PDB file of C-alpha atoms in Angstrom:
ATOM      1  CA  MET A1363       0.117  -0.144  -0.017  1.00  0.00           C
ATOM      2  CA  ALA A1364       1.378   3.735  -0.793  1.00  0.00           C
ATOM      3  CA  ALA A1365       1.982   6.111   1.654  1.00  0.00           C
ATOM      4  CA  ALA A1366      -1.408   8.634   2.401  1.00  0.00           C
ATOM      5  CA  GLU A1367      -1.063  12.347   1.572  1.00  0.00           C
ATOM      6  CA  MET A1368      -1.222  13.697   5.407  1.00  0.00           C
ATOM      7  CA  ILE A1369       0.394  17.261   5.163  1.00  0.00           C
ATOM      8  CA  GLU A1370       0.051  19.984   2.333  1.00  0.00           C
ATOM      9  CA  LEU A1371       2.268  22.932   2.002  1.00  0.00           C
ATOM     10  CA  TRP A1372       0.285  26.130   0.339  1.00  0.00           C
ATOM     11  CA  ARG A1373       1.741  29.043  -0.861  1.00  0.00           C
ATOM     12  CA  GLY A1374      -1.173  31.341  -1.953  1.00  0.00           C
ATOM     13  CA  ASP A1375      -3.738  29.292  -3.876  1.00  0.00           C
ATOM     14  CA  LEU A1376      -1.597  26.867  -4.795  1.00  0.00           C
ATOM     15  CA  ARG A1377      -0.621  23.509  -3.183  1.00  0.00           C
ATOM     16  CA  GLU A1378       3.298  23.506  -3.483  1.00  0.00           C
ATOM     17  CA  GLY A1379       4.249  20.560  -1.623  1.00  0.00           C
ATOM     18  CA  VAL A1380       2.706  17.542  -0.121  1.00  0.00           C
ATOM     19  CA  HIS A1381       4.302  15.207   2.972  1.00  0.00           C
ATOM     20  CA  ARG A1382       3.116  11.395   2.719  1.00  0.00           C
ATOM     21  CA  GLY A1383       3.264   8.768   5.401  1.00  0.00           C
ATOM     22  CA  HIS A1384       1.803   5.958   7.383  1.00  0.00           C
ATOM     23  CA  ALA A1385       0.171   6.280  10.802  1.00  0.00           C
ATOM     24  CA  VAL A1386      -1.792   3.464  12.937  1.00  0.00           C
ATOM     25  CA  ILE A1387      -4.013   3.973  15.836  1.00  0.00           C
ATOM     26  CA  HIS A1388      -3.722   1.009  17.991  1.00  0.00           C
ATOM     27  CA  ASP A1389      -6.000  -0.393  21.087  1.00  0.00           C
ATOM     28  CA  GLY A1390      -3.606  -3.281  21.682  1.00  0.00           C
ATOM     29  CA  ARG A1391      -5.662  -5.620  20.213  1.00  0.00           C
ATOM     30  CA  ASP A1392      -6.573  -4.342  17.003  1.00  0.00           C
ATOM     31  CA  ILE A1393      -5.795  -1.285  14.622  1.00  0.00           C
ATOM     32  CA  VAL A1394      -8.511   1.229  15.303  1.00  0.00           C
ATOM     33  CA  ALA A1395      -7.505   3.489  12.230  1.00  0.00           C
ATOM     34  CA  ALA A1396      -4.648   3.605   9.732  1.00  0.00           C
ATOM     35  CA  TRP A1397      -3.550   5.775   6.909  1.00  0.00           C
ATOM     36  CA  GLY A1398      -1.061   4.527   4.389  1.00  0.00           C
ATOM     37  CA  ASP A1399       0.680   1.038   4.748  1.00  0.00           C
ATOM     38  CA  PRO A1400      -0.273  -0.518   8.202  1.00  0.00           C
ATOM     39  CA  GLN A1401       2.623  -3.074   7.591  1.00  0.00           C
ATOM     40  CA  ALA A1402       5.297  -0.249   6.488  1.00  0.00           C
ATOM     41  CA  ILE A1403       8.860  -1.114   8.161  1.00  0.00           C
ATOM     42  CA  ILE A1404      10.275   1.444   9.677  1.00  0.00           C
ATOM     43  CA  PHE A1405      13.318   2.551  12.201  1.00  0.00           C
ATOM     44  CA  PRO A1406      11.290   3.735  15.178  1.00  0.00           C
ATOM     45  CA  ARG A1407      14.732   5.919  15.722  1.00  0.00           C
ATOM     46  CA  SER A1408      14.666   7.897  19.511  1.00  0.00           C
ATOM     47  CA  SER A1409      10.331   7.512  19.657  1.00  0.00           C
ATOM     48  CA  CYS A1410      10.882   4.101  21.133  1.00  0.00           C
ATOM     49  CA  LYS A1411      13.175   5.032  23.841  1.00  0.00           C
ATOM     50  CA  MET A1412      10.597   3.836  26.458  1.00  0.00           C
ATOM     51  CA  VAL A1413      10.967   0.490  25.365  1.00  0.00           C
ATOM     52  CA  GLN A1414      14.752   0.939  25.424  1.00  0.00           C
ATOM     53  CA  ALA A1415      14.208   2.009  29.159  1.00  0.00           C
ATOM     54  CA  LEU A1416      12.069  -1.236  29.943  1.00  0.00           C
ATOM     55  CA  PRO A1417      15.288  -3.483  31.010  1.00  0.00           C
ATOM     56  CA  LEU A1418      16.397  -0.725  33.145  1.00  0.00           C
ATOM     57  CA  LEU A1419      13.275  -0.897  35.438  1.00  0.00           C
ATOM     58  CA  GLU A1420      12.617  -4.549  34.890  1.00  0.00           C
ATOM     59  CA  SER A1421      15.927  -5.633  35.889  1.00  0.00           C
ATOM     60  CA  GLY A1422      15.853  -3.671  39.228  1.00  0.00           C
ATOM     61  CA  ALA A1423      18.498  -1.689  38.388  1.00  0.00           C
ATOM     62  CA  ALA A1424      16.602   1.547  38.676  1.00  0.00           C
ATOM     63  CA  ALA A1425      15.354   0.887  41.940  1.00  0.00           C
ATOM     64  CA  ALA A1426      18.781  -0.404  43.280  1.00  0.00           C
ATOM     65  CA  ALA A1427      20.145   3.116  41.922  1.00  0.00           C
ATOM     66  CA  GLY A1428      17.136   4.938  43.540  1.00  0.00           C
ATOM     67  CA  LEU A1429      16.031   6.733  40.249  1.00  0.00           C
ATOM     68  CA  GLY A1430      13.191   8.749  40.570  1.00  0.00           C
ATOM     69  CA  PRO A1431      10.781  10.186  38.088  1.00  0.00           C
ATOM     70  CA  GLN A1432      13.335  12.820  36.693  1.00  0.00           C
ATOM     71  CA  GLU A1433      15.623  10.148  35.629  1.00  0.00           C
ATOM     72  CA  LEU A1434      13.096   8.074  34.296  1.00  0.00           C
ATOM     73  CA  ALA A1435      12.139  10.896  31.972  1.00  0.00           C
ATOM     74  CA  LEU A1436      15.426  11.950  31.130  1.00  0.00           C
ATOM     75  CA  SER A1437      16.061   8.051  30.046  1.00  0.00           C
ATOM     76  CA  CYS A1438      13.278   8.469  27.630  1.00  0.00           C
ATOM     77  CA  ALA A1439      14.176  12.120  26.551  1.00  0.00           C
ATOM     78  CA  SER A1440      16.024  13.473  23.285  1.00  0.00           C
ATOM     79  CA  HIS A1441      16.651  16.517  25.371  1.00  0.00           C
ATOM     80  CA  ASN A1442      18.066  20.044  24.143  1.00  0.00           C
ATOM     81  CA  GLY A1443      21.595  19.814  26.108  1.00  0.00           C
ATOM     82  CA  ALA A1444      20.251  23.083  28.007  1.00  0.00           C
ATOM     83  CA  ALA A1445      22.262  23.531  31.257  1.00  0.00           C
ATOM     84  CA  LEU A1446      18.927  21.653  32.965  1.00  0.00           C
ATOM     85  CA  HIS A1447      19.589  18.545  30.833  1.00  0.00           C
ATOM     86  CA  VAL A1448      23.369  18.573  31.563  1.00  0.00           C
ATOM     87  CA  GLY A1449      23.089  18.858  34.931  1.00  0.00           C
ATOM     88  CA  LYS A1450      21.001  16.493  35.911  1.00  0.00           C
ATOM     89  CA  VAL A1451      22.582  13.587  33.610  1.00  0.00           C
ATOM     90  CA  CYS A1452      26.043  14.430  35.198  1.00  0.00           C
ATOM     91  CA  ALA A1453      24.414  14.551  38.881  1.00  0.00           C
ATOM     92  CA  TRP A1454      23.102  10.861  37.857  1.00  0.00           C
ATOM     93  CA  LEU A1455      26.068   9.677  36.540  1.00  0.00           C
ATOM     94  CA  ASP A1456      28.272  10.967  39.905  1.00  0.00           C
ATOM     95  CA  GLY A1457      25.825   9.372  41.987  1.00  0.00           C
ATOM     96  CA  LEU A1458      26.607   5.704  40.324  1.00  0.00           C
ATOM     97  CA  GLY A1459      30.263   6.722  40.502  1.00  0.00           C
ATOM     98  CA  LEU A1460      30.854   7.219  36.613  1.00  0.00           C
ATOM     99  CA  ALA A1461      31.446  10.098  34.521  1.00  0.00           C
ATOM    100  CA  GLU A1462      30.976  11.552  31.004  1.00  0.00           C
ATOM    101  CA  SER A1463      33.672   9.540  29.833  1.00  0.00           C
ATOM    102  CA  ASP A1464      32.056   6.304  30.537  1.00  0.00           C
ATOM    103  CA  LEU A1465      29.074   7.413  27.908  1.00  0.00           C
ATOM    104  CA  ARG A1466      29.154   5.997  24.488  1.00  0.00           C
ATOM    105  CA  CYS A1467      26.804   8.656  22.549  1.00  0.00           C
ATOM    106  CA  GLY A1468      29.283  10.477  21.079  1.00  0.00           C
ATOM    107  CA  CYS A1469      28.964  14.643  21.239  1.00  0.00           C
ATOM    108  CA  HIS A1470      27.250  17.260  19.188  1.00  0.00           C
ATOM    109  CA  MET A1471      26.603  20.796  19.951  1.00  0.00           C
ATOM    110  CA  PRO A1472      23.420  21.416  22.249  1.00  0.00           C
ATOM    111  CA  TRP A1473      20.255  22.363  20.530  1.00  0.00           C
ATOM    112  CA  ASP A1474      19.341  24.859  23.566  1.00  0.00           C
ATOM    113  CA  ARG A1475      20.177  28.083  22.238  1.00  0.00           C
ATOM    114  CA  ASP A1476      21.306  29.586  25.585  1.00  0.00           C
ATOM    115  CA  GLU A1477      23.904  26.769  26.061  1.00  0.00           C
ATOM    116  CA  ALA A1478      25.073  26.433  22.727  1.00  0.00           C
ATOM    117  CA  ARG A1479      25.911  30.432  22.947  1.00  0.00           C
ATOM    118  CA  ARG A1480      27.875  29.634  26.137  1.00  0.00           C
ATOM    119  CA  LEU A1481      29.750  27.401  24.847  1.00  0.00           C
ATOM    120  CA  THR A1482      30.367  29.254  21.792  1.00  0.00           C
ATOM    121  CA  CYS A1483      31.813  32.163  23.495  1.00  0.00           C
ATOM    122  CA  SER A1484      33.917  30.450  26.027  1.00  0.00           C
ATOM    123  CA  ASP A1485      36.940  28.298  25.613  1.00  0.00           C
ATOM    124  CA  HIS A1486      34.762  25.163  26.112  1.00  0.00           C
ATOM    125  CA  THR A1487      33.297  22.496  23.840  1.00  0.00           C
ATOM    126  CA  PRO A1488      30.423  20.208  24.177  1.00  0.00           C
ATOM    127  CA  ASN A1489      31.098  16.724  25.365  1.00  0.00           C
ATOM    128  CA  GLN A1490      28.988  13.750  25.326  1.00  0.00           C
ATOM    129  CA  LEU A1491      26.408  15.167  28.223  1.00  0.00           C
ATOM    130  CA  HIS A1492      24.970  17.583  25.515  1.00  0.00           C
ATOM    131  CA  ASN A1493      24.100  14.930  23.387  1.00  0.00           C
ATOM    132  CA  ASN A1494      20.310  14.752  23.233  1.00  0.00           C
ATOM    133  CA  CYS A1495      20.581  11.191  23.914  1.00  0.00           C
ATOM    134  CA  SER A1496      22.997  11.124  27.194  1.00  0.00           C
ATOM    135  CA  GLY A1497      20.089  10.475  29.312  1.00  0.00           C
ATOM    136  CA  LYS A1498      19.281   7.092  27.504  1.00  0.00           C
ATOM    137  CA  HIS A1499      23.031   6.331  27.872  1.00  0.00           C
ATOM    138  CA  ALA A1500      23.133   7.044  31.599  1.00  0.00           C
ATOM    139  CA  GLY A1501      20.116   4.186  31.857  1.00  0.00           C
ATOM    140  CA  PHE A1502      21.827   1.954  30.006  1.00  0.00           C
ATOM    141  CA  LEU A1503      25.112   2.617  32.240  1.00  0.00           C
ATOM    142  CA  THR A1504      22.899   2.008  35.134  1.00  0.00           C
ATOM    143  CA  TRP A1505      21.743  -1.359  34.031  1.00  0.00           C
ATOM    144  CA  THR A1506      25.249  -2.217  33.131  1.00  0.00           C
ATOM    145  CA  ARG A1507      26.839  -1.368  36.429  1.00  0.00           C
ATOM    146  CA  HIS A1508      23.530  -3.296  38.308  1.00  0.00           C
ATOM    147  CA  ALA A1509      24.501  -6.685  36.025  1.00  0.00           C
ATOM    148  CA  LYS A1510      28.057  -6.385  36.020  1.00  0.00           C
ATOM    149  CA  ALA A1511      28.136  -6.214  32.395  1.00  0.00           C
ATOM    150  CA  GLY A1512      30.818  -4.857  30.093  1.00  0.00           C
ATOM    151  CA  PRO A1513      31.491  -1.108  29.088  1.00  0.00           C
ATOM    152  CA  ASP A1514      30.700  -1.512  25.707  1.00  0.00           C
ATOM    153  CA  TYR A1515      26.836  -1.305  26.193  1.00  0.00           C
ATOM    154  CA  VAL A1516      26.149  -0.225  22.746  1.00  0.00           C
ATOM    155  CA  GLU A1517      27.468  -3.508  20.877  1.00  0.00           C
ATOM    156  CA  PRO A1518      24.786  -5.374  19.317  1.00  0.00           C
ATOM    157  CA  ASP A1519      25.792  -8.394  21.141  1.00  0.00           C
ATOM    158  CA  HIS A1520      26.010  -6.748  24.513  1.00  0.00           C
ATOM    159  CA  PRO A1521      23.548  -8.281  27.589  1.00  0.00           C
ATOM    160  CA  LEU A1522      21.724  -5.029  27.350  1.00  0.00           C
ATOM    161  CA  GLN A1523      20.932  -4.816  23.851  1.00  0.00           C
ATOM    162  CA  GLN A1524      19.904  -8.134  23.791  1.00  0.00           C
ATOM    163  CA  ALA A1525      17.712  -7.563  26.577  1.00  0.00           C
ATOM    164  CA  ILE A1526      16.410  -4.572  24.392  1.00  0.00           C
ATOM    165  CA  ARG A1527      16.052  -6.233  21.413  1.00  0.00           C
ATOM    166  CA  GLN A1528      13.723  -9.193  23.319  1.00  0.00           C
ATOM    167  CA  ALA A1529      11.646  -6.376  25.056  1.00  0.00           C
ATOM    168  CA  THR A1530      10.967  -4.913  21.350  1.00  0.00           C
ATOM    169  CA  ALA A1531       9.805  -8.004  20.276  1.00  0.00           C
ATOM    170  CA  GLU A1532       7.528  -8.973  22.845  1.00  0.00           C
ATOM    171  CA  VAL A1533       5.843  -5.470  22.993  1.00  0.00           C
ATOM    172  CA  SER A1534       5.177  -5.225  19.641  1.00  0.00           C
ATOM    173  CA  ALA A1535       4.171  -8.856  19.320  1.00  0.00           C
ATOM    174  CA  GLU A1536       6.582  -9.286  16.177  1.00  0.00           C
ATOM    175  CA  GLU A1537      10.232  -9.861  15.581  1.00  0.00           C
ATOM    176  CA  PRO A1538      12.569  -6.975  14.266  1.00  0.00           C
ATOM    177  CA  ALA A1539      12.728  -6.865  10.698  1.00  0.00           C
ATOM    178  CA  GLY A1540      16.165  -5.376  10.926  1.00  0.00           C
ATOM    179  CA  MET A1541      18.740  -3.436  12.746  1.00  0.00           C
ATOM    180  CA  GLY A1542      20.764  -0.684  12.411  1.00  0.00           C
ATOM    181  CA  ILE A1543      22.744   1.811  14.392  1.00  0.00           C
ATOM    182  CA  ASP A1544      21.487   5.130  15.440  1.00  0.00           C
ATOM    183  CA  GLY A1545      22.884   8.283  15.870  1.00  0.00           C
ATOM    184  CA  CYS A1546      24.069   7.883  19.414  1.00  0.00           C
ATOM    185  CA  SER A1547      25.576   4.320  18.327  1.00  0.00           C
ATOM    186  CA  ALA A1548      22.789   2.317  19.742  1.00  0.00           C
ATOM    187  CA  PRO A1549      21.236  -0.453  17.843  1.00  0.00           C
ATOM    188  CA  ASN A1550      17.746   0.380  16.661  1.00  0.00           C
ATOM    189  CA  PHE A1551      15.451  -2.067  15.799  1.00  0.00           C
ATOM    190  CA  ALA A1552      13.340  -1.700  12.782  1.00  0.00           C
ATOM    191  CA  GLY A1553       9.443  -3.213  12.479  1.00  0.00           C
ATOM    192  CA  SER A1554       6.173  -2.080  11.334  1.00  0.00           C
ATOM    193  CA  ILE A1555       4.512   1.095  11.982  1.00  0.00           C
ATOM    194  CA  THR A1556       1.748  -1.218  13.592  1.00  0.00           C
ATOM    195  CA  GLY A1557       4.354  -3.085  15.775  1.00  0.00           C
ATOM    196  CA  LEU A1558       5.036   0.471  16.975  1.00  0.00           C
ATOM    197  CA  ALA A1559       1.512   1.715  17.536  1.00  0.00           C
ATOM    198  CA  ARG A1560       0.668  -1.780  19.056  1.00  0.00           C
ATOM    199  CA  SER A1561       3.651  -1.300  21.690  1.00  0.00           C
ATOM    200  CA  MET A1562       2.525   2.443  22.588  1.00  0.00           C
ATOM    201  CA  ALA A1563      -0.949   0.486  23.374  1.00  0.00           C
ATOM    202  CA  ALA A1564       0.705  -1.532  25.480  1.00  0.00           C
ATOM    203  CA  PHE A1565       2.020   1.455  27.402  1.00  0.00           C
ATOM    204  CA  ALA A1566      -1.114   3.007  27.798  1.00  0.00           C
ATOM    205  CA  GLN A1567      -2.715   0.016  29.106  1.00  0.00           C
ATOM    206  CA  PRO A1568      -0.282  -1.532  31.059  1.00  0.00           C
ATOM    207  CA  ALA A1569      -0.250  -4.984  32.807  1.00  0.00           C
ATOM    208  CA  ALA A1570      -0.079  -5.537  36.518  1.00  0.00           C
ATOM    209  CA  ASP A1571       3.214  -7.537  36.373  1.00  0.00           C
ATOM    210  CA  ALA A1572       6.832  -6.029  36.800  1.00  0.00           C
ATOM    211  CA  ARG A1573       7.011  -5.009  32.696  1.00  0.00           C
ATOM    212  CA  GLY A1574       3.803  -3.289  33.164  1.00  0.00           C
ATOM    213  CA  ARG A1575       4.908  -1.510  36.601  1.00  0.00           C
ATOM    214  CA  GLY A1576       7.820   0.013  34.615  1.00  0.00           C
ATOM    215  CA  MET A1577       5.915   1.242  31.475  1.00  0.00           C
ATOM    216  CA  GLU A1578       3.340   2.894  34.096  1.00  0.00           C
ATOM    217  CA  SER A1579       6.249   4.547  35.734  1.00  0.00           C
ATOM    218  CA  LEU A1580       8.187   5.748  32.208  1.00  0.00           C
ATOM    219  CA  VAL A1581       4.652   7.207  31.108  1.00  0.00           C
ATOM    220  CA  GLN A1582       4.061   8.964  34.405  1.00  0.00           C
ATOM    221  CA  ALA A1583       7.660  10.288  34.312  1.00  0.00           C
ATOM    222  CA  MET A1584       7.350  11.638  31.060  1.00  0.00           C
ATOM    223  CA  CYS A1585       3.794  13.535  31.567  1.00  0.00           C
ATOM    224  CA  ALA A1586       5.300  14.893  34.931  1.00  0.00           C
ATOM    225  CA  TYR A1587       8.494  16.259  33.569  1.00  0.00           C
ATOM    226  CA  PRO A1588       7.893  16.882  30.145  1.00  0.00           C
ATOM    227  CA  GLU A1589      10.709  19.653  30.135  1.00  0.00           C
ATOM    228  CA  LEU A1590      13.200  16.906  30.546  1.00  0.00           C
ATOM    229  CA  VAL A1591      11.948  14.853  27.743  1.00  0.00           C
ATOM    230  CA  ALA A1592      12.642  17.830  24.693  1.00  0.00           C
ATOM    231  CA  GLY A1593      12.930  21.189  26.082  1.00  0.00           C
ATOM    232  CA  GLU A1594      11.504  24.610  25.738  1.00  0.00           C
ATOM    233  CA  GLY A1595      10.210  25.090  22.253  1.00  0.00           C
ATOM    234  CA  ARG A1596      10.004  21.442  21.391  1.00  0.00           C
ATOM    235  CA  ALA A1597       7.118  20.032  19.725  1.00  0.00           C
ATOM    236  CA  CYS A1598       7.383  16.909  22.353  1.00  0.00           C
ATOM    237  CA  THR A1599       7.431  19.256  25.447  1.00  0.00           C
ATOM    238  CA  GLU A1600       4.591  21.624  24.088  1.00  0.00           C
ATOM    239  CA  LEU A1601       2.361  18.929  23.297  1.00  0.00           C
ATOM    240  CA  MET A1602       2.670  17.184  26.805  1.00  0.00           C
ATOM    241  CA  ARG A1603       1.908  20.396  28.680  1.00  0.00           C
ATOM    242  CA  ALA A1604      -1.015  21.510  26.357  1.00  0.00           C
ATOM    243  CA  MET A1605      -2.766  17.989  27.244  1.00  0.00           C
ATOM    244  CA  GLY A1606      -2.201  18.871  30.971  1.00  0.00           C
ATOM    245  CA  GLY A1607       0.496  15.247  31.723  1.00  0.00           C
ATOM    246  CA  ARG A1608      -2.504  13.122  30.208  1.00  0.00           C
ATOM    247  CA  VAL A1609      -0.935  12.200  27.016  1.00  0.00           C
ATOM    248  CA  ALA A1610       2.886  10.735  26.746  1.00  0.00           C
ATOM    249  CA  VAL A1611       4.108  12.007  23.224  1.00  0.00           C
ATOM    250  CA  LYS A1612       7.982  11.577  21.710  1.00  0.00           C
ATOM    251  CA  THR A1613       9.425  12.190  18.621  1.00  0.00           C
ATOM    252  CA  GLY A1614      12.093  10.195  16.758  1.00  0.00           C
ATOM    253  CA  ALA A1615      14.545  11.544  13.912  1.00  0.00           C
ATOM    254  CA  GLU A1616      13.369  10.969  10.056  1.00  0.00           C
ATOM    255  CA  ALA A1617       9.804  12.126  11.094  1.00  0.00           C
ATOM    256  CA  VAL A1618       8.772   9.633  13.554  1.00  0.00           C
ATOM    257  CA  TYR A1619       6.489  10.430  16.303  1.00  0.00           C
ATOM    258  CA  ILE A1620       4.036   8.314  18.554  1.00  0.00           C
ATOM    259  CA  ALA A1621       1.310   9.042  21.386  1.00  0.00           C
ATOM    260  CA  ILE A1622       0.512   6.894  24.453  1.00  0.00           C
ATOM    261  CA  ILE A1623      -3.042   7.523  25.264  1.00  0.00           C
ATOM    262  CA  PRO A1624      -3.672   6.054  28.766  1.00  0.00           C
ATOM    263  CA  GLU A1625      -7.292   7.391  29.460  1.00  0.00           C
ATOM    264  CA  LYS A1626      -8.351   5.927  25.855  1.00  0.00           C
ATOM    265  CA  HIS A1627      -5.892   2.579  26.256  1.00  0.00           C
ATOM    266  CA  LEU A1628      -4.438   3.768  23.041  1.00  0.00           C
ATOM    267  CA  GLY A1629      -0.928   3.893  20.778  1.00  0.00           C
ATOM    268  CA  VAL A1630      -0.337   6.383  17.996  1.00  0.00           C
ATOM    269  CA  ALA A1631       2.403   5.956  15.557  1.00  0.00           C
ATOM    270  CA  VAL A1632       3.170   8.101  12.587  1.00  0.00           C
ATOM    271  CA  LYS A1633       6.064   8.081  10.004  1.00  0.00           C
ATOM    272  CA  ILE A1634       6.474  10.782   7.287  1.00  0.00           C
ATOM    273  CA  VAL A1635       8.421   9.261   4.447  1.00  0.00           C
ATOM    274  CA  ASP A1636      10.377  12.212   3.536  1.00  0.00           C
ATOM    275  CA  GLY A1637      11.521  12.750   6.846  1.00  0.00           C
ATOM    276  CA  ALA A1638      10.333  15.966   7.326  1.00  0.00           C
ATOM    277  CA  THR A1639       9.968  17.267  10.859  1.00  0.00           C
ATOM    278  CA  ARG A1640       7.240  19.719  10.451  1.00  0.00           C
ATOM    279  CA  ALA A1641       5.099  17.624   8.859  1.00  0.00           C
ATOM    280  CA  SER A1642       5.515  14.547  11.718  1.00  0.00           C
ATOM    281  CA  GLU A1643       4.597  17.479  14.156  1.00  0.00           C
ATOM    282  CA  ALA A1644       1.740  18.457  12.237  1.00  0.00           C
ATOM    283  CA  ALA A1645       0.368  14.858  11.741  1.00  0.00           C
ATOM    284  CA  ILE A1646       0.521  13.852  15.604  1.00  0.00           C
ATOM    285  CA  THR A1647      -1.036  17.120  16.563  1.00  0.00           C
ATOM    286  CA  ALA A1648      -3.862  16.514  14.076  1.00  0.00           C
ATOM    287  CA  LEU A1649      -4.205  13.195  15.320  1.00  0.00           C
ATOM    288  CA  LEU A1650      -4.294  14.405  19.152  1.00  0.00           C
ATOM    289  CA  VAL A1651      -6.954  16.784  18.191  1.00  0.00           C
ATOM    290  CA  HIS A1652      -8.819  14.186  16.073  1.00  0.00           C
ATOM    291  CA  LEU A1653      -8.896  11.827  19.350  1.00  0.00           C
ATOM    292  CA  GLY A1654     -10.227  14.483  21.393  1.00  0.00           C
ATOM    293  CA  VAL A1655      -7.101  14.503  23.932  1.00  0.00           C
ATOM    294  CA  LEU A1656      -5.869  18.163  22.475  1.00  0.00           C
ATOM    295  CA  ASP A1657      -7.904  21.147  22.550  1.00  0.00           C
ATOM    296  CA  ALA A1658      -8.266  22.537  18.904  1.00  0.00           C
ATOM    297  CA  ALA A1659      -8.123  26.219  20.143  1.00  0.00           C
ATOM    298  CA  HIS A1660      -4.992  25.527  22.213  1.00  0.00           C
ATOM    299  CA  PRO A1661      -1.856  28.019  20.814  1.00  0.00           C
ATOM    300  CA  VAL A1662       0.296  24.541  20.187  1.00  0.00           C
ATOM    301  CA  VAL A1663      -2.151  23.678  17.330  1.00  0.00           C
ATOM    302  CA  GLY A1664      -1.565  26.615  15.917  1.00  0.00           C
ATOM    303  CA  ARG A1665       2.210  26.846  16.068  1.00  0.00           C
ATOM    304  CA  LEU A1666       2.389  23.407  14.384  1.00  0.00           C
ATOM    305  CA  LEU A1667      -0.315  23.129  12.231  1.00  0.00           C
ATOM    306  CA  THR A1668      -2.496  25.939  11.820  1.00  0.00           C
ATOM    307  CA  ASP A1669      -0.732  29.306  11.637  1.00  0.00           C
ATOM    308  CA  PRO A1670       0.197  30.954   8.731  1.00  0.00           C
ATOM    309  CA  MET A1671       3.311  30.865   7.348  1.00  0.00           C
ATOM    310  CA  ARG A1672       4.906  33.920   7.113  1.00  0.00           C
ATOM    311  CA  ASN A1673       8.096  35.705   5.068  1.00  0.00           C
ATOM    312  CA  TRP A1674      10.898  37.511   6.436  1.00  0.00           C
ATOM    313  CA  ARG A1675       8.795  40.783   6.197  1.00  0.00           C
ATOM    314  CA  GLY A1676       5.886  39.202   8.206  1.00  0.00           C
ATOM    315  CA  MET A1677       3.788  38.831   5.621  1.00  0.00           C
ATOM    316  CA  GLY A1678       1.048  35.795   5.796  1.00  0.00           C
ATOM    317  CA  VAL A1679       2.253  33.821   2.388  1.00  0.00           C
ATOM    318  CA  GLY A1680       0.815  30.256   3.045  1.00  0.00           C
ATOM    319  CA  GLY A1681       0.683  27.537   5.361  1.00  0.00           C
ATOM    320  CA  LEU A1682       0.310  23.913   6.303  1.00  0.00           C
ATOM    321  CA  ARG A1683      -3.175  21.782   5.848  1.00  0.00           C
ATOM    322  CA  LEU A1684      -4.224  18.696   6.258  1.00  0.00           C
ATOM    323  CA  SER A1685      -4.734  16.721   3.292  1.00  0.00           C
ATOM    324  CA  PRO A1686      -8.332  15.696   2.459  1.00  0.00           C
ATOM    325  CA  GLY A1687      -9.108  11.971   4.071  1.00  0.00           C
ATOM    326  CA  PHE A1688      -6.234  12.815   7.017  1.00  0.00           C
ATOM    327  CA  PRO A1689      -6.973  12.537   9.835  1.00  0.00           C
ATOM    328  CA  VAL A1690     -10.928  11.887   9.348  1.00  0.00           C
TER     329      VAL A1690
END
């Protein structure tokens, strides 16, 4: 099945471009609604960090290390590398008797403007704590220390990555269709977009076992600390705030987005095939409004979906629109 037209870009009275993609809403048993190809194979990228964090909780490593909801939110984060994020991950590692050099995520300039300016205007360079995945990797190190496993925790044959692979297969109810290496050097397991939505539905209605308790803790942490999951100005943070901590959302590179909706027992997964973030943000926003968990009049909906596109003089010249049939 072909990807469905989802988000259009209009300039004046002409459609200038269109973003196509796949999306699935799942209730844990069946597909509730789908657009495009529900069996399309994708890399979930960072949208699946909650699944990657499951071994941290199931193993008892999180409890043994005394991790609280802020650390759990960071374990699911693709954060901005702001001073807030860097400081909390640094303190987490200090508490473990570990250091920035123990991370295996690599470094990049922080996305946070203030921290990037501080580094640029000083003699300092970014380190691995600024990496948007440093919280996830701090969680990996917590598991590794608890299990007394080797330090190269991102290797595909490392016991941690094997545990993550198993968790991925179990919560998605399908074997991974492939494996790639993510930007932070950790393995990322490919699967169908239905499998990703099914996984998120499992987080939305967790069982009463150790895995279910871990799922519930991760979702609650994300909803309680949206500023740690992404950061100021980011869609993940703004959407979770707009929904009052009732829904967890998470982006992934190459225009993947998920939502976990406990009150409706639903999981949502979106993939825009051209990798455009503006389209994945608009698509998940439209689906959240469609499902009745996000107020269409909230300013974040305007910012991500309905406000006019303006040129450098501030003139309204066009904007995004939903394609016919999406999401209705």
